[in-house]
Amino acid sequence: MTLAKRIIPCLDVDQGRVVKGVRFVDIRDAGDPVEVAKIYDVQGADELVFLDITASHEDRATMVHVVEQVASQVFIPLTVGGGIREVADIRRMLNAGADKVAINTAAVANPEFVRQAAQRFGSQCIVVAVDAKRVSAPGEPPRWEIFTHGGRRATGLDVIEWVRRMADYGAGEILLTSMDRDGTQDGYDVALLRAVSAAVPVPVIASGGVGTLEHLAAGILDGHADAVLAASIFHFGTYSVGEAKRYLAQRGIDVRLAEATP
Amino acid sequence: MKKIVVLSYGLGNVRSVGNALRAIGAHVEVSHAEHSIMQADGLIIPGVGAFPHGMANLVESGLVDVIRKYIAFGRPVLGICLGMQLLFDKGTEFVPTDGLGLITGSVDIIPVSTEVGRLPHIAWSTICQTEQGRQKMFAGLTDSEMRFYFVHSYAAMGVKPDNISATVTYLGNTIVAAVQSCNVWGTQFHPEKSGPSGLHFLRNFVNNC
């Protein structure tokens, strides 16, 4: 039997509120992380990712409260990213009920942090998030570089070398976002996905660019991703998680189908 | 209302396990105090982390004898993930370490060649129950509901068939997914993170307490 592929809705949270317009008709408060999480849970989401985009450090305590609230009512794995900079941040999130943390900028600033985190808490809860941008010219063999600060700051790090190093340091999963595709709805950067999947022995989560259900299938079948993450297509109600799963099942992909998935 | 103690020993997602138990109407106490444990209708040993660290914490906090005593009184225990792994004779993660020795077996890395597959095994996987599993642990769950959330790189090996309640297949390896030895239950998967199926399983445990 093949391994079931995971469908992961991603929510941006600012000062305790879901932002980037979740548009469900059957929800009273689309800004309430608990309400949104419950809907995705009922739809059959396999996991949820919360990205804390709160700018100020002081407001970060709000995120802990959000995680506590969601974890007390939704019983699927929760990953929290954004502002995870030290061991104390990880402990706080795990104690609040998160199952994993996603580390991005802090890993670039201090790669040893990933090693420390994995040794302390176990690889299974350390996700390294990577923002990759294609830097090769058209016609050249493809090459991608790690960017930080929302794709504005180049690091000079080669993506393939970087993910190998992160897996070696103990990252349990790689959350791979294509900066070229993020927000475009043009589909995942399949070549990037395939290159990273081949480079590391840990699961790879595809992110950035999903506009159709076919894109999800391509990420798995052509990009060899172990999980697919998407935001807009689920938030805007274009497709439900249940519809996405039924589509993937028709394409011969093993997914967890809930009994009465809406 | 059944009182379930979730063992706190410095490792593991005690809050998530507690949340799930509260959701099914159990009275939950997170504790490592002997008097509290001895009065519980059921004891859950959660755990996320490495085998030697988990065992060292149990030994240092004097909980090994408390767990043995609790089980000797015929009380029900459920070990989850690392909590299940600690029930076995030994583990080989990082350094060979003795476990609680309550169920025969050793906890070793899943033999997966990196060319064909990845570790950790992180997935909602369909488990295959044995006749023993069907009787109590998974009673009332349909075949399509037998999917649970796994996240682990090590698994119990050399377990007696009599003790196996369910297995899961991962890249050609048949892995122990659930075990039972009299009043001691264990799951490699995380019922507290397995949605409605997980809550159903926990309800079966609590009803058995």
Tab-separated table of C-alpha atoms in Angstrom:
chain	number	residue	atom	x	y	z
A	1	MET	CA	0.000	0.000	0.000
A	2	THR	CA	1.227	3.477	-0.791
A	3	LEU	CA	1.438	6.162	1.828
A	4	ALA	CA	-1.549	8.488	2.155
A	5	LYS	CA	-0.774	11.995	0.964
A	6	ARG	CA	-1.723	14.856	3.271
A	7	ILE	CA	-3.804	17.910	2.406
A	8	ILE	CA	-2.864	20.899	4.554
A	9	PRO	CA	-4.742	24.216	4.602
A	10	CYS	CA	-2.548	27.108	5.716
A	11	LEU	CA	-3.866	30.061	7.727
A	12	ASP	CA	-2.177	33.423	8.205
A	13	VAL	CA	-2.807	34.807	11.670
A	14	ASP	CA	-2.212	38.423	12.675
A	15	GLN	CA	-2.703	39.396	16.316
A	16	GLY	CA	-4.880	36.372	16.921
A	17	ARG	CA	-7.098	36.819	13.879
A	18	VAL	CA	-7.177	34.892	10.618
A	19	VAL	CA	-6.331	37.265	7.777
A	20	LYS	CA	-6.127	36.984	3.978
A	21	GLY	CA	-9.891	36.742	3.708
A	22	VAL	CA	-11.322	33.393	4.514
A	23	ARG	CA	-14.687	33.404	2.747
A	24	PHE	CA	-16.992	30.713	3.983
A	25	VAL	CA	-20.696	31.259	3.782
A	26	ASP	CA	-21.457	28.943	6.666
A	27	ILE	CA	-19.215	30.565	9.234
A	28	ARG	CA	-20.140	33.220	11.735
A	29	ASP	CA	-16.716	34.734	12.237
A	30	ALA	CA	-14.191	34.034	9.468
A	31	GLY	CA	-11.500	35.763	11.501
A	32	ASP	CA	-11.758	33.327	14.399
A	33	PRO	CA	-8.987	30.714	14.104
A	34	VAL	CA	-11.013	28.160	16.077
A	35	GLU	CA	-14.065	28.470	13.811
A	36	VAL	CA	-11.956	28.178	10.670
A	37	ALA	CA	-9.945	25.255	12.059
A	38	LYS	CA	-13.148	23.408	12.922
A	39	ILE	CA	-14.486	23.813	9.375
A	40	TYR	CA	-11.297	22.418	7.871
A	41	ASP	CA	-11.313	19.578	10.378
A	42	VAL	CA	-14.877	18.620	9.377
A	43	GLN	CA	-13.903	18.849	5.697
A	44	GLY	CA	-11.188	16.269	6.342
A	45	ALA	CA	-7.989	18.332	6.497
A	46	ASP	CA	-5.104	16.091	7.553
A	47	GLU	CA	-3.192	18.820	9.323
A	48	LEU	CA	-3.302	22.591	9.760
A	49	VAL	CA	-0.518	25.145	9.474
A	50	PHE	CA	-0.818	28.475	11.274
A	51	LEU	CA	1.585	31.191	10.218
A	52	ASP	CA	1.957	33.995	12.715
A	53	ILE	CA	2.478	37.134	10.657
A	54	THR	CA	2.214	39.471	13.650
A	55	ALA	CA	4.846	42.138	13.176
A	56	SER	CA	5.591	43.082	16.754
A	57	HIS	CA	7.256	40.750	19.169
A	58	GLU	CA	5.007	41.787	22.070
A	59	ASP	CA	1.880	40.544	20.329
A	60	ARG	CA	3.341	37.087	19.873
A	61	ALA	CA	1.814	35.889	23.154
A	62	THR	CA	-1.528	36.104	21.368
A	63	MET	CA	-0.464	33.256	19.097
A	64	VAL	CA	0.106	30.994	22.093
A	65	HIS	CA	-3.479	31.628	23.105
A	66	VAL	CA	-4.713	30.869	19.585
A	67	VAL	CA	-2.877	27.531	19.599
A	68	GLU	CA	-4.305	26.671	23.029
A	69	GLN	CA	-7.824	27.400	21.833
A	70	VAL	CA	-7.558	25.511	18.560
A	71	ALA	CA	-5.840	22.509	20.144
A	72	SER	CA	-8.607	22.158	22.708
A	73	GLN	CA	-11.236	21.697	20.004
A	74	VAL	CA	-9.554	20.310	16.911
A	75	PHE	CA	-7.870	16.933	17.117
A	76	ILE	CA	-5.557	16.846	14.120
A	77	PRO	CA	-1.870	17.830	13.939
A	78	LEU	CA	-1.111	21.538	14.190
A	79	THR	CA	2.024	23.251	12.911
A	80	VAL	CA	2.917	26.786	13.923
A	81	GLY	CA	5.352	28.990	12.053
A	82	GLY	CA	6.420	32.617	12.149
A	83	GLY	CA	8.686	34.126	14.760
A	84	ILE	CA	10.144	30.827	15.996
A	85	ARG	CA	13.634	32.028	16.946
A	86	GLU	CA	14.740	30.193	20.063
A	87	VAL	CA	14.238	27.018	22.022
A	88	ALA	CA	11.874	28.828	24.391
A	89	ASP	CA	9.591	29.740	21.458
A	90	ILE	CA	9.351	26.080	20.465
A	91	ARG	CA	8.651	24.917	24.005
A	92	ARG	CA	5.919	27.542	24.399
A	93	MET	CA	4.152	26.440	21.207
A	94	LEU	CA	4.418	22.721	21.943
A	95	ASN	CA	3.162	23.252	25.479
A	96	ALA	CA	0.230	25.204	24.080
A	97	GLY	CA	-0.781	22.202	21.986
A	98	ALA	CA	1.126	22.579	18.702
A	99	ASP	CA	2.602	19.370	17.334
A	100	LYS	CA	5.259	20.927	15.160
A	101	VAL	CA	6.949	24.255	14.592
A	102	ALA	CA	8.152	25.638	11.276
A	103	ILE	CA	11.513	27.424	11.369
A	104	ASN	CA	12.505	29.690	8.503
A	105	THR	CA	14.542	32.880	9.032
A	106	ALA	CA	16.107	31.667	12.275
A	107	ALA	CA	17.480	28.601	10.483
A	108	VAL	CA	19.216	30.798	7.897
A	109	ALA	CA	20.557	33.124	10.591
A	110	ASN	CA	21.771	30.239	12.739
A	111	PRO	CA	21.659	26.740	11.203
A	112	GLU	CA	22.807	25.207	14.504
A	113	PHE	CA	19.447	26.237	15.965
A	114	VAL	CA	17.807	23.508	13.873
A	115	ARG	CA	20.209	20.913	15.214
A	116	GLN	CA	19.599	22.037	18.809
A	117	ALA	CA	15.842	22.051	18.295
A	118	ALA	CA	15.803	18.555	16.794
A	119	GLN	CA	17.967	17.168	19.574
A	120	ARG	CA	15.827	18.775	22.245
A	121	PHE	CA	12.355	18.064	20.908
A	122	GLY	CA	12.848	15.351	18.275
A	123	SER	CA	12.962	15.657	14.496
A	124	GLN	CA	9.261	14.839	14.218
A	125	CYS	CA	8.280	18.294	15.421
A	126	ILE	CA	10.861	20.360	13.554
A	127	VAL	CA	9.784	21.561	10.114
A	128	VAL	CA	12.219	23.716	8.202
A	129	ALA	CA	10.400	26.175	5.967
A	130	VAL	CA	12.234	27.245	2.848
A	131	ASP	CA	11.420	30.116	0.473
A	132	ALA	CA	13.001	29.290	-2.877
A	133	LYS	CA	13.417	31.479	-5.937
A	134	ARG	CA	14.683	30.388	-9.345
A	135	VAL	CA	17.920	32.249	-10.123
A	136	SER	CA	19.108	30.447	-13.270
A	137	ALA	CA	18.596	32.104	-16.633
A	138	PRO	CA	16.168	30.492	-19.084
A	139	GLY	CA	17.900	27.671	-20.919
A	140	GLU	CA	20.383	27.073	-18.105
A	141	PRO	CA	20.090	24.055	-15.825
A	142	PRO	CA	17.633	25.166	-13.115
A	143	ARG	CA	19.077	26.556	-9.913
A	144	TRP	CA	17.222	27.954	-6.931
A	145	GLU	CA	18.345	30.203	-4.109
A	146	ILE	CA	17.042	30.650	-0.568
A	147	PHE	CA	15.366	34.002	0.068
A	148	THR	CA	14.168	35.462	3.354
A	149	HIS	CA	11.935	38.359	4.386
A	150	GLY	CA	9.092	37.439	2.060
A	151	GLY	CA	11.350	36.903	-0.914
A	152	ARG	CA	13.058	40.289	-0.724
A	153	ARG	CA	16.405	39.265	0.698
A	154	ALA	CA	18.749	36.922	-1.149
A	155	THR	CA	20.988	34.706	0.974
A	156	GLY	CA	23.314	33.214	-1.593
A	157	LEU	CA	22.385	29.736	-0.339
A	158	ASP	CA	21.658	27.072	-2.933
A	159	VAL	CA	18.312	25.423	-2.172
A	160	ILE	CA	19.399	21.843	-2.808
A	161	GLU	CA	22.516	22.152	-0.647
A	162	TRP	CA	20.500	23.920	2.033
A	163	VAL	CA	17.718	21.325	2.346
A	164	ARG	CA	20.276	18.509	2.461
A	165	ARG	CA	22.043	20.309	5.276
A	166	MET	CA	18.796	20.950	7.148
A	167	ALA	CA	17.736	17.286	6.890
A	168	ASP	CA	21.209	16.327	8.062
A	169	TYR	CA	20.832	18.665	11.069
A	170	GLY	CA	17.602	16.902	12.037
A	171	ALA	CA	14.730	18.647	10.248
A	172	GLY	CA	11.855	16.170	10.169
A	173	GLU	CA	10.117	17.777	7.189
A	174	ILE	CA	10.780	20.455	4.588
A	175	LEU	CA	8.012	22.976	3.866
A	176	LEU	CA	8.987	24.183	0.417
A	177	THR	CA	7.495	27.412	-0.935
A	178	SER	CA	8.206	28.665	-4.428
A	179	MET	CA	8.477	32.449	-4.247
A	180	ASP	CA	8.029	32.603	-8.016
A	181	ARG	CA	4.666	30.874	-7.798
A	182	ASP	CA	3.333	32.011	-4.421
A	183	GLY	CA	0.078	33.904	-4.915
A	184	THR	CA	-0.002	33.337	-8.690
A	185	GLN	CA	-2.405	30.351	-8.792
A	186	ASP	CA	-0.269	29.039	-11.684
A	187	GLY	CA	0.600	25.785	-9.920
A	188	TYR	CA	3.569	24.533	-7.927
A	189	ASP	CA	7.103	24.804	-9.334
A	190	VAL	CA	7.191	21.087	-10.097
A	191	ALA	CA	10.848	21.013	-11.148
A	192	LEU	CA	11.834	22.580	-7.817
A	193	LEU	CA	9.684	20.108	-5.897
A	194	ARG	CA	11.118	17.131	-7.707
A	195	ALA	CA	14.683	18.319	-7.162
A	196	VAL	CA	14.147	18.827	-3.426
A	197	SER	CA	12.204	15.561	-2.979
A	198	ALA	CA	15.082	13.680	-4.604
A	199	ALA	CA	17.653	15.473	-2.451
A	200	VAL	CA	16.340	14.767	1.057
A	201	PRO	CA	15.287	11.616	2.923
A	202	VAL	CA	12.513	13.419	4.839
A	203	PRO	CA	8.941	14.297	3.753
A	204	VAL	CA	8.496	17.402	1.576
A	205	ILE	CA	5.411	19.647	1.802
A	206	ALA	CA	4.647	21.533	-1.431
A	207	SER	CA	3.579	25.165	-1.147
A	208	GLY	CA	3.045	28.195	-3.360
A	209	GLY	CA	0.949	28.585	-6.460
A	210	VAL	CA	-2.049	26.274	-6.185
A	211	GLY	CA	-5.011	27.444	-8.256
A	212	THR	CA	-6.690	24.204	-9.291
A	213	LEU	CA	-7.103	20.641	-8.041
A	214	GLU	CA	-4.927	19.481	-10.917
A	215	HIS	CA	-2.088	21.508	-9.369
A	216	LEU	CA	-2.410	19.487	-6.149
A	217	ALA	CA	-2.211	16.237	-8.135
A	218	ALA	CA	0.802	17.503	-10.102
A	219	GLY	CA	2.620	18.368	-6.868
A	220	ILE	CA	2.231	14.770	-5.717
A	221	LEU	CA	2.502	12.806	-8.969
A	222	ASP	CA	5.114	14.910	-10.802
A	223	GLY	CA	6.750	16.794	-7.926
A	224	HIS	CA	6.835	13.743	-5.618
A	225	ALA	CA	5.621	15.794	-2.645
A	226	ASP	CA	4.425	13.927	0.442
A	227	ALA	CA	1.936	16.609	1.375
A	228	VAL	CA	0.339	19.566	-0.375
A	229	LEU	CA	-0.321	22.877	1.303
A	230	ALA	CA	-2.709	25.482	-0.054
A	231	ALA	CA	-4.358	28.633	1.186
A	232	SER	CA	-6.505	30.617	-1.243
A	233	ILE	CA	-8.317	27.785	-3.035
A	234	PHE	CA	-9.644	26.559	0.317
A	235	HIS	CA	-10.158	29.949	1.984
A	236	PHE	CA	-12.124	31.402	-0.909
A	237	GLY	CA	-14.305	28.329	-1.019
A	238	THR	CA	-13.223	27.548	-4.608
A	239	TYR	CA	-12.865	23.955	-3.446
A	240	SER	CA	-13.408	22.253	-0.115
A	241	VAL	CA	-10.763	19.950	1.308
A	242	GLY	CA	-13.218	17.087	0.749
A	243	GLU	CA	-13.546	17.929	-2.954
A	244	ALA	CA	-9.774	18.093	-3.264
A	245	LYS	CA	-9.438	14.668	-1.674
A	246	ARG	CA	-12.068	13.062	-3.829
A	247	TYR	CA	-10.337	14.478	-6.913
A	248	LEU	CA	-6.948	13.145	-5.801
A	249	ALA	CA	-8.492	9.745	-5.038
A	250	GLN	CA	-9.880	9.647	-8.611
A	251	ARG	CA	-6.365	10.331	-9.850
A	252	GLY	CA	-5.240	7.205	-8.024
A	253	ILE	CA	-3.634	9.009	-5.085
A	254	ASP	CA	-4.153	7.495	-1.636
A	255	VAL	CA	-5.804	10.026	0.678
A	256	ARG	CA	-7.757	9.758	3.912
A	257	LEU	CA	-11.403	10.134	2.976
A	258	ALA	CA	-13.640	11.018	5.887
A	259	GLU	CA	-16.979	9.217	6.191
A	260	ALA	CA	-19.192	12.141	5.203
A	261	THR	CA	-16.716	14.666	3.873
A	262	PRO	CA	-18.517	17.816	2.713
B	1	MET	CA	-17.123	10.112	35.293
B	2	LYS	CA	-13.887	8.193	34.889
B	3	LYS	CA	-10.736	9.788	36.234
B	4	ILE	CA	-7.833	9.430	33.843
B	5	VAL	CA	-4.341	10.521	34.811
B	6	VAL	CA	-2.117	11.696	31.974
B	7	LEU	CA	1.417	11.068	33.174
B	8	SER	CA	3.606	14.153	33.086
B	9	TYR	CA	7.270	13.229	32.972
B	10	GLY	CA	8.707	16.141	31.060
B	11	LEU	CA	8.159	14.643	27.612
B	12	GLY	CA	5.155	14.531	25.434
B	13	ASN	CA	2.094	16.437	24.452
B	14	VAL	CA	0.211	16.085	27.724
B	15	ARG	CA	-2.061	18.994	26.892
B	16	SER	CA	-3.246	17.501	23.596
B	17	VAL	CA	-3.942	14.139	25.204
B	18	GLY	CA	-5.827	15.899	27.992
B	19	ASN	CA	-7.826	17.967	25.490
B	20	ALA	CA	-8.947	14.853	23.618
B	21	LEU	CA	-9.942	13.047	26.841
B	22	ARG	CA	-11.949	16.046	28.022
B	23	ALA	CA	-13.686	16.150	24.643
B	24	ILE	CA	-15.019	12.631	25.258
B	25	GLY	CA	-16.150	13.480	28.766
B	26	ALA	CA	-13.384	12.035	30.940
B	27	HIS	CA	-12.155	13.715	34.103
B	28	VAL	CA	-8.514	14.458	33.364
B	29	GLU	CA	-5.653	15.022	35.737
B	30	VAL	CA	-2.139	15.711	34.484
B	31	SER	CA	0.145	14.441	37.208
B	32	HIS	CA	3.204	12.504	38.274
B	33	ALA	CA	2.153	12.186	41.919
B	34	GLU	CA	1.875	8.610	43.149
B	35	HIS	CA	-1.262	9.162	45.255
B	36	SER	CA	-3.044	10.732	42.304
B	37	ILE	CA	-1.998	7.966	39.906
B	38	MET	CA	-3.007	5.196	42.323
B	39	GLN	CA	-6.525	6.637	42.578
B	40	ALA	CA	-7.021	6.896	38.810
B	41	ASP	CA	-9.379	4.671	36.839
B	42	GLY	CA	-6.881	4.702	34.003
B	43	LEU	CA	-3.344	5.905	33.308
B	44	ILE	CA	-2.035	7.249	30.024
B	45	ILE	CA	1.682	7.472	29.300
B	46	PRO	CA	2.006	9.974	26.450
B	47	GLY	CA	5.310	10.766	24.829
B	48	VAL	CA	6.954	12.590	22.007
B	49	GLY	CA	10.703	12.363	21.881
B	50	ALA	CA	13.604	9.985	22.160
B	51	PHE	CA	13.626	6.653	24.028
B	52	PRO	CA	16.665	7.204	26.320
B	53	HIS	CA	15.422	10.638	27.356
B	54	GLY	CA	11.952	9.296	28.126
B	55	MET	CA	13.227	6.362	30.139
B	56	ALA	CA	15.707	8.539	32.053
B	57	ASN	CA	12.899	10.889	33.056
B	58	LEU	CA	10.750	7.992	34.300
B	59	VAL	CA	13.646	6.579	36.327
B	60	GLU	CA	14.693	9.925	37.809
B	61	SER	CA	11.180	10.805	38.906
B	62	GLY	CA	10.671	7.403	40.532
B	63	LEU	CA	7.770	6.615	38.208
B	64	VAL	CA	8.952	3.183	37.073
B	65	ASP	CA	7.888	1.523	40.321
B	66	VAL	CA	4.655	3.504	40.453
B	67	ILE	CA	3.687	2.321	36.957
B	68	ARG	CA	4.552	-1.292	37.847
B	69	LYS	CA	2.524	-1.115	41.035
B	70	TYR	CA	-0.442	0.426	39.213
B	71	ILE	CA	-0.382	-2.360	36.618
B	72	ALA	CA	0.032	-5.043	39.275
B	73	PHE	CA	-3.294	-3.903	40.735
B	74	GLY	CA	-4.859	-4.760	37.390
B	75	ARG	CA	-5.483	-1.147	36.434
B	76	PRO	CA	-5.596	-0.114	32.759
B	77	VAL	CA	-2.648	1.683	31.183
B	78	LEU	CA	-2.359	3.146	27.692
B	79	GLY	CA	1.013	4.124	26.257
B	80	ILE	CA	0.968	6.435	23.247
B	81	CYS	CA	3.830	6.629	20.714
B	82	LEU	CA	7.013	6.932	22.826
B	83	GLY	CA	4.798	5.992	25.786
B	84	MET	CA	4.055	2.691	24.026
B	85	GLN	CA	7.672	2.158	23.054
B	86	LEU	CA	8.761	2.477	26.696
B	87	LEU	CA	6.544	-0.526	27.563
B	88	PHE	CA	8.990	-2.857	25.771
B	89	ASP	CA	12.211	-4.498	26.963
B	90	LYS	CA	14.609	-2.120	25.318
B	91	GLY	CA	15.163	0.597	22.746
B	92	THR	CA	18.086	1.243	20.422
B	93	GLU	CA	17.511	4.922	19.594
B	94	PHE	CA	20.881	6.758	19.994
B	95	VAL	CA	22.076	4.412	22.774
B	96	PRO	CA	20.755	0.973	23.786
B	97	THR	CA	18.473	1.577	26.777
B	98	ASP	CA	16.361	-0.713	28.948
B	99	GLY	CA	12.619	-0.042	28.817
B	100	LEU	CA	9.898	-0.921	31.325
B	101	GLY	CA	9.927	-4.558	30.174
B	102	LEU	CA	6.160	-4.951	30.457
B	103	ILE	CA	5.749	-6.370	26.947
B	104	THR	CA	8.303	-8.502	25.083
B	105	GLY	CA	10.006	-6.673	22.246
B	106	SER	CA	12.653	-4.184	21.211
B	107	VAL	CA	12.223	-0.720	19.723
B	108	ASP	CA	14.423	-0.304	16.658
B	109	ILE	CA	14.652	1.987	13.646
B	110	ILE	CA	12.294	1.088	10.786
B	111	PRO	CA	14.483	-0.583	8.152
B	112	VAL	CA	13.817	1.705	5.197
B	113	SER	CA	16.344	2.287	2.461
B	114	THR	CA	16.528	5.986	1.702
B	115	GLU	CA	16.238	5.267	-2.033
B	116	VAL	CA	12.670	4.071	-1.673
B	117	GLY	CA	11.279	5.915	1.285
B	118	ARG	CA	11.511	8.483	3.976
B	119	LEU	CA	11.676	8.641	7.737
B	120	PRO	CA	9.975	9.727	9.899
B	121	HIS	CA	6.875	7.827	8.844
B	122	ILE	CA	4.501	10.800	8.987
B	123	ALA	CA	1.060	9.909	7.678
B	124	TRP	CA	-2.519	9.002	8.275
B	125	SER	CA	-2.119	5.294	7.694
B	126	THR	CA	-4.715	2.539	7.501
B	127	ILE	CA	-4.148	-0.050	10.175
B	128	CYS	CA	-5.056	-3.713	10.080
B	129	GLN	CA	-6.561	-4.998	13.311
B	130	THR	CA	-6.137	-8.486	14.703
B	131	GLU	CA	-8.942	-10.463	16.331
B	132	GLN	CA	-7.722	-9.213	19.715
B	133	GLY	CA	-7.866	-5.592	18.540
B	134	ARG	CA	-11.387	-6.025	17.250
B	135	GLN	CA	-12.682	-7.121	20.641
B	136	LYS	CA	-12.003	-3.981	22.648
B	137	MET	CA	-9.515	-1.465	21.290
B	138	PHE	CA	-11.111	-0.831	17.900
B	139	ALA	CA	-14.632	-2.011	18.698
B	140	GLY	CA	-17.235	-0.040	16.748
B	141	LEU	CA	-14.872	1.359	14.089
B	142	THR	CA	-15.572	0.513	10.443
B	143	ASP	CA	-12.789	-0.473	8.023
B	144	SER	CA	-12.747	2.988	6.421
B	145	GLU	CA	-12.389	4.597	9.847
B	146	MET	CA	-9.224	2.634	10.652
B	147	ARG	CA	-6.899	5.464	9.671
B	148	PHE	CA	-4.720	6.987	12.363
B	149	TYR	CA	-1.982	9.602	12.498
B	150	PHE	CA	1.557	8.269	12.788
B	151	VAL	CA	4.788	10.152	13.279
B	152	HIS	CA	7.772	8.003	14.179
B	153	SER	CA	11.047	6.562	12.932
B	154	TYR	CA	11.358	3.716	15.441
B	155	ALA	CA	8.990	0.786	15.898
B	156	ALA	CA	8.530	-2.245	18.137
B	157	MET	CA	10.131	-5.413	16.748
B	158	GLY	CA	10.076	-9.013	17.952
B	159	VAL	CA	6.641	-8.621	19.525
B	160	LYS	CA	4.736	-11.845	20.245
B	161	PRO	CA	1.725	-12.280	17.930
B	162	ASP	CA	-0.511	-12.639	21.015
B	163	ASN	CA	0.325	-9.065	22.014
B	164	ILE	CA	-0.344	-7.465	18.640
B	165	SER	CA	-3.713	-5.730	18.232
B	166	ALA	CA	-3.038	-3.961	14.945
B	167	THR	CA	-0.336	-3.540	12.337
B	168	VAL	CA	0.418	-0.973	9.663
B	169	THR	CA	2.380	-1.424	6.451
B	170	TYR	CA	5.005	1.179	5.662
B	171	LEU	CA	7.070	0.738	2.507
B	172	GLY	CA	6.978	-3.036	2.694
B	173	ASN	CA	7.556	-3.209	6.448
B	174	THR	CA	4.826	-4.568	8.679
B	175	ILE	CA	4.952	-2.360	11.747
B	176	VAL	CA	3.281	-2.868	15.107
B	177	ALA	CA	0.553	-0.202	15.347
B	178	ALA	CA	-1.114	-1.317	18.595
B	179	VAL	CA	-0.306	-3.783	21.355
B	180	GLN	CA	-2.104	-5.273	24.306
B	181	SER	CA	-0.991	-7.404	27.219
B	182	CYS	CA	-3.825	-7.886	29.722
B	183	ASN	CA	-4.559	-4.430	31.137
B	184	VAL	CA	-1.704	-2.702	29.306
B	185	TRP	CA	-2.480	-1.108	25.935
B	186	GLY	CA	-0.183	0.751	23.595
B	187	THR	CA	-0.466	2.565	20.269
B	188	GLN	CA	2.305	3.700	17.963
B	189	PHE	CA	-0.144	6.174	16.396
B	190	HIS	CA	-1.497	9.291	18.101
B	191	PRO	CA	-5.219	8.818	18.890
B	192	GLU	CA	-5.340	12.371	20.285
B	193	LYS	CA	-4.426	13.665	16.817
B	194	SER	CA	-6.417	11.208	14.717
B	195	GLY	CA	-9.698	13.091	14.452
B	196	PRO	CA	-13.003	11.255	15.114
B	197	SER	CA	-11.406	7.790	14.839
B	198	GLY	CA	-8.871	8.733	17.484
B	199	LEU	CA	-11.547	10.013	19.844
B	200	HIS	CA	-13.520	6.785	19.310
B	201	PHE	CA	-10.447	4.755	20.235
B	202	LEU	CA	-9.868	6.840	23.387
B	203	ARG	CA	-13.524	6.360	24.318
B	204	ASN	CA	-12.993	2.602	24.041
B	205	PHE	CA	-10.035	2.882	26.412
B	206	VAL	CA	-11.922	5.025	28.919
B	207	ASN	CA	-14.954	2.692	28.803
B	208	ASN	CA	-12.613	-0.170	29.558
B	209	CYS	CA	-11.257	1.584	32.665
